[in-house]
Tab-separated table of C-alpha atoms in Angstrom:
chain	number	residue	atom	x	y	z
A	237	MET	CA	70.192	75.428	3.205
A	238	PHE	CA	70.381	78.573	1.223
A	239	ASP	CA	68.439	76.850	-1.536
A	240	LYS	CA	65.769	75.763	0.912
A	241	LYS	CA	65.288	79.300	2.209
A	242	LYS	CA	65.084	80.715	-1.283
A	243	LYS	CA	62.622	78.059	-2.312
A	244	ALA	CA	60.398	78.746	0.762
A	245	ASP	CA	60.432	82.486	0.038
A	246	GLN	CA	59.324	81.879	-3.528
A	247	GLU	CA	56.435	79.683	-2.403
A	248	THR	CA	55.315	82.320	0.115
A	249	ASP	CA	55.352	84.995	-2.568
A	250	GLU	CA	53.309	82.804	-4.889
A	251	VAL	CA	50.749	82.081	-2.154
A	252	ASN	CA	50.446	85.759	-1.239
A	253	GLU	CA	50.078	86.848	-4.840
A	254	THR	CA	47.384	84.350	-5.859
A	255	PRO	CA	44.685	85.222	-3.289
A	256	VAL	CA	45.063	88.914	-3.908
A	257	GLU	CA	44.606	88.531	-7.641
A	258	GLU	CA	41.635	86.156	-7.300
A	259	THR	CA	39.956	88.382	-4.731
A	260	GLU	CA	40.259	91.427	-6.949
A	261	GLN	CA	38.853	89.570	-9.930
A	262	GLN	CA	35.908	87.974	-8.069
A	263	GLN	CA	34.519	91.020	-6.270
A	264	PRO	CA	33.696	94.031	-8.405
A	265	ALA	CA	34.001	97.408	-6.783
A	266	PRO	CA	30.704	98.824	-5.458
A	267	GLU	CA	29.225	101.582	-7.533
A	268	THR	CA	28.541	104.822	-5.791
A	269	PRO	CA	26.110	107.410	-7.104
A	270	ASP	CA	27.667	110.522	-8.449
A	271	ASP	CA	25.671	112.905	-6.247
A	272	GLY	CA	25.992	110.834	-3.070
A	273	ALA	CA	22.193	110.269	-2.696
A	274	LEU	CA	20.708	106.944	-1.587
A	275	ASP	CA	19.089	104.691	-4.154
A	276	VAL	CA	15.377	105.231	-3.333
A	277	GLU	CA	14.047	102.483	-5.667
A	278	ALA	CA	16.285	99.843	-4.124
A	279	ALA	CA	15.160	100.851	-0.648
A	280	GLU	CA	11.400	100.681	-1.533
A	281	THR	CA	11.474	97.383	-3.453
A	282	PRO	CA	12.099	95.099	-0.475
A	283	ALA	CA	9.290	96.790	1.510
A	284	GLU	CA	6.777	96.710	-1.410
A	285	ASP	CA	7.322	93.091	-2.433
A	286	PRO	CA	6.164	91.578	0.885
A	287	LEU	CA	3.154	93.931	0.932
A	288	LYS	CA	2.176	93.074	-2.635
A	289	ALA	CA	2.721	89.379	-1.947
A	290	ALA	CA	0.532	89.553	1.162
A	291	GLN	CA	-2.217	91.394	-0.754
A	292	ALA	CA	-2.089	88.861	-3.581
A	293	GLN	CA	-2.257	86.005	-1.101
A	294	ALA	CA	-5.189	87.640	0.728
A	295	GLU	CA	-7.017	88.084	-2.591
A	296	GLU	CA	-6.343	84.442	-3.478
A	297	TYR	CA	-7.734	83.297	-0.110
A	298	LEU	CA	-10.806	85.514	-0.568
A	299	ASN	CA	-11.457	84.030	-4.034
A	300	LEU	CA	-11.014	80.529	-2.644
A	301	ALA	CA	-13.437	81.258	0.229
A	302	GLN	CA	-16.011	82.662	-2.206
A	303	ARG	CA	-15.725	79.576	-4.439
A	304	VAL	CA	-16.116	77.250	-1.459
A	305	GLN	CA	-19.152	79.221	-0.258
A	306	ALA	CA	-20.723	79.089	-3.738
A	307	ASP	CA	-20.062	75.339	-3.963
A	308	PHE	CA	-21.674	74.838	-0.553
A	309	GLU	CA	-24.754	76.849	-1.545
A	310	ASN	CA	-25.077	74.763	-4.722
A	311	PHE	CA	-24.752	71.596	-2.628
A	312	ARG	CA	-27.482	72.780	-0.231
A	313	ARG	CA	-29.792	73.655	-3.124
A	314	ARG	CA	-29.246	70.269	-4.812
A	315	ASN	CA	-29.667	68.452	-1.494
A	316	LYS	CA	-32.924	70.287	-0.775
A	317	ALA	CA	-34.282	69.437	-4.230
A	318	THR	CA	-33.237	65.795	-3.820
A	319	ARG	CA	-34.935	65.573	-0.419
A	320	ALA	CA	-38.143	67.100	-1.790
A	321	GLU	CA	-38.123	64.712	-4.747
A	322	ALA	CA	-37.524	61.715	-2.462
A	323	TYR	CA	-40.384	62.849	-0.215
A	324	GLU	CA	-42.748	63.105	-3.190
A	325	ASP	CA	-41.650	59.687	-4.475
A	326	GLY	CA	-42.402	58.174	-1.060
A	327	ALA	CA	-45.802	59.870	-0.908
A	328	ARG	CA	-46.705	58.600	-4.393
A	329	GLU	CA	-45.699	55.043	-3.499
A	330	PHE	CA	-47.767	55.160	-0.307
A	331	ILE	CA	-50.817	56.512	-2.120
A	332	LYS	CA	-50.463	53.798	-4.780
A	333	GLN	CA	-50.761	51.233	-1.995
A	334	LEU	CA	-53.928	52.947	-0.709
A	335	LEU	CA	-55.722	52.809	-4.074
A	336	PRO	CA	-57.029	49.227	-3.621
A	337	VAL	CA	-58.522	50.363	-0.285
A	338	VAL	CA	-60.276	53.221	-2.095
A	339	ASP	CA	-61.598	50.735	-4.685
A	340	ASN	CA	-62.974	48.473	-1.953
A	341	LEU	CA	-64.632	51.400	-0.168
A	342	GLU	CA	-66.270	52.426	-3.474
A	343	ARG	CA	-67.592	48.886	-3.923
A	344	ALA	CA	-68.937	48.895	-0.351
A	345	VAL	CA	-70.681	52.250	-0.904
A	346	ALA	CA	-72.225	50.950	-4.141
A	347	GLN	CA	-73.742	47.920	-2.377
A	348	GLU	CA	-77.177	48.142	-0.826
A	349	SER	CA	-77.436	47.167	2.787
A	350	SER	CA	-80.265	46.934	5.296
A	351	ASP	CA	-77.976	48.351	7.988
A	352	GLU	CA	-78.244	52.085	7.341
A	353	THR	CA	-75.871	53.006	10.205
A	354	LEU	CA	-73.100	50.818	8.754
A	355	MET	CA	-73.560	52.289	5.293
A	356	THR	CA	-73.436	55.835	6.672
A	357	GLY	CA	-70.160	55.033	8.448
A	358	VAL	CA	-68.586	53.519	5.304
A	359	LYS	CA	-69.671	56.533	3.239
A	360	LEU	CA	-68.132	58.931	5.797
A	361	VAL	CA	-64.834	56.996	5.805
A	362	TYR	CA	-64.765	57.005	1.991
A	363	LYS	CA	-65.546	60.722	1.849
A	364	GLN	CA	-62.850	61.556	4.422
A	365	LEU	CA	-60.258	59.438	2.609
A	366	MET	CA	-61.031	61.115	-0.717
A	367	GLU	CA	-60.813	64.589	0.877
A	368	THR	CA	-57.441	63.715	2.387
A	369	LEU	CA	-56.144	62.454	-0.963
A	370	GLY	CA	-57.504	65.607	-2.608
A	371	LYS	CA	-55.562	67.793	-0.169
A	372	ARG	CA	-52.436	65.892	-1.178
A	373	GLY	CA	-53.122	66.697	-4.840
A	374	VAL	CA	-54.586	63.361	-5.918
A	375	THR	CA	-57.270	63.587	-8.605
A	376	VAL	CA	-59.463	60.892	-10.144
A	377	ILE	CA	-59.126	59.916	-13.804
A	378	ASP	CA	-62.728	59.183	-14.749
A	379	ARG	CA	-63.497	60.457	-18.265
A	380	PRO	CA	-66.457	58.667	-19.873
A	381	GLY	CA	-67.505	60.223	-23.177
A	382	GLU	CA	-64.135	61.955	-23.692
A	383	LYS	CA	-61.471	61.199	-26.307
A	384	PHE	CA	-59.236	58.302	-25.305
A	385	ASP	CA	-55.842	59.458	-23.954
A	386	PRO	CA	-53.197	56.718	-23.690
A	387	ASN	CA	-51.265	58.854	-21.206
A	388	LEU	CA	-54.136	58.576	-18.728
A	389	GLU	CA	-55.990	55.412	-19.665
A	390	ASN	CA	-55.438	51.803	-20.643
A	391	ALA	CA	-57.936	50.462	-23.186
A	392	VAL	CA	-58.834	46.929	-22.109
A	393	MET	CA	-62.039	46.488	-24.103
A	394	GLN	CA	-63.442	47.682	-27.403
A	395	GLY	CA	-66.938	49.084	-27.669
A	396	THR	CA	-69.325	49.215	-30.591
A	397	ALA	CA	-70.296	52.269	-32.639
A	398	ASP	CA	-73.707	52.554	-30.925
A	399	GLU	CA	-71.984	53.079	-27.510
A	400	GLY	CA	-70.545	56.446	-28.457
A	401	GLU	CA	-68.398	58.391	-30.873
A	402	PRO	CA	-65.406	56.638	-32.408
A	403	GLY	CA	-62.204	56.933	-30.343
A	404	THR	CA	-63.988	57.948	-27.134
A	405	VAL	CA	-64.214	56.249	-23.747
A	406	CYS	CA	-67.620	54.561	-23.449
A	407	ALA	CA	-67.118	52.963	-20.002
A	408	VAL	CA	-64.678	53.235	-17.100
A	409	LEU	CA	-64.012	49.794	-15.633
A	410	GLN	CA	-61.562	50.978	-12.959
A	411	LYS	CA	-60.829	54.595	-12.046
A	412	GLY	CA	-57.367	55.923	-12.455
A	413	TYR	CA	-55.583	58.411	-10.204
A	414	LYS	CA	-52.911	61.021	-10.697
A	415	MET	CA	-50.971	63.208	-8.322
A	416	GLY	CA	-50.127	66.505	-9.956
A	417	ASP	CA	-48.849	65.539	-13.410
A	418	PHE	CA	-47.708	62.077	-12.298
A	419	VAL	CA	-50.094	59.210	-13.099
A	420	LEU	CA	-50.370	56.902	-10.087
A	421	ARG	CA	-52.600	54.396	-11.848
A	422	HIS	CA	-54.017	54.471	-15.378
A	423	ALA	CA	-57.781	54.094	-15.690
A	424	MET	CA	-58.978	50.855	-17.275
A	425	VAL	CA	-61.504	51.794	-19.934
A	426	LYS	CA	-63.626	50.516	-22.773
A	427	VAL	CA	-63.077	52.502	-25.976
A	428	VAL	CA	-65.332	52.806	-29.015
A	429	GLU	CA	-63.536	51.536	-32.095
A	430	GLU	CA	-62.645	54.025	-34.799
């Protein structure tokens, strides 16, 4: 029994000694300033960091908003240009389909008729149609006597030297039309050989 009590006392001493030593080694003693003043830098750092972080985040959001706004403006500009181009393409295609009607009205005007009232009406319709096309920017390609231009005309026949100067258009077989710089239909012409 005496041995048991001695053994229990030794174990208690060992247990009491170990935590005290480990505790002292793990936790260093806090440093205190020599003059007893508070550490001002340590006190300001926690307050500044959230403020700086919030300002940086606000600046990041502002930059992101400006980029999104610029991207949207670019999208609107591209979309507007695409719509305008599509509108012009549609107008050109529609006018191309009207050109055979213009040709037929020209043939009707060129014919002689005993019915003067009918001829006056056809001439007025032709004139009004040509004015409307002119307002839309459509111009006629009709260049007899001028130098042949393959960008505006298709040479379908070859003329002789007595019909004009070499390389010039001596006759227009079918008028061509252009809208602005875009050729709707090339003129079919007869060109004097060079």
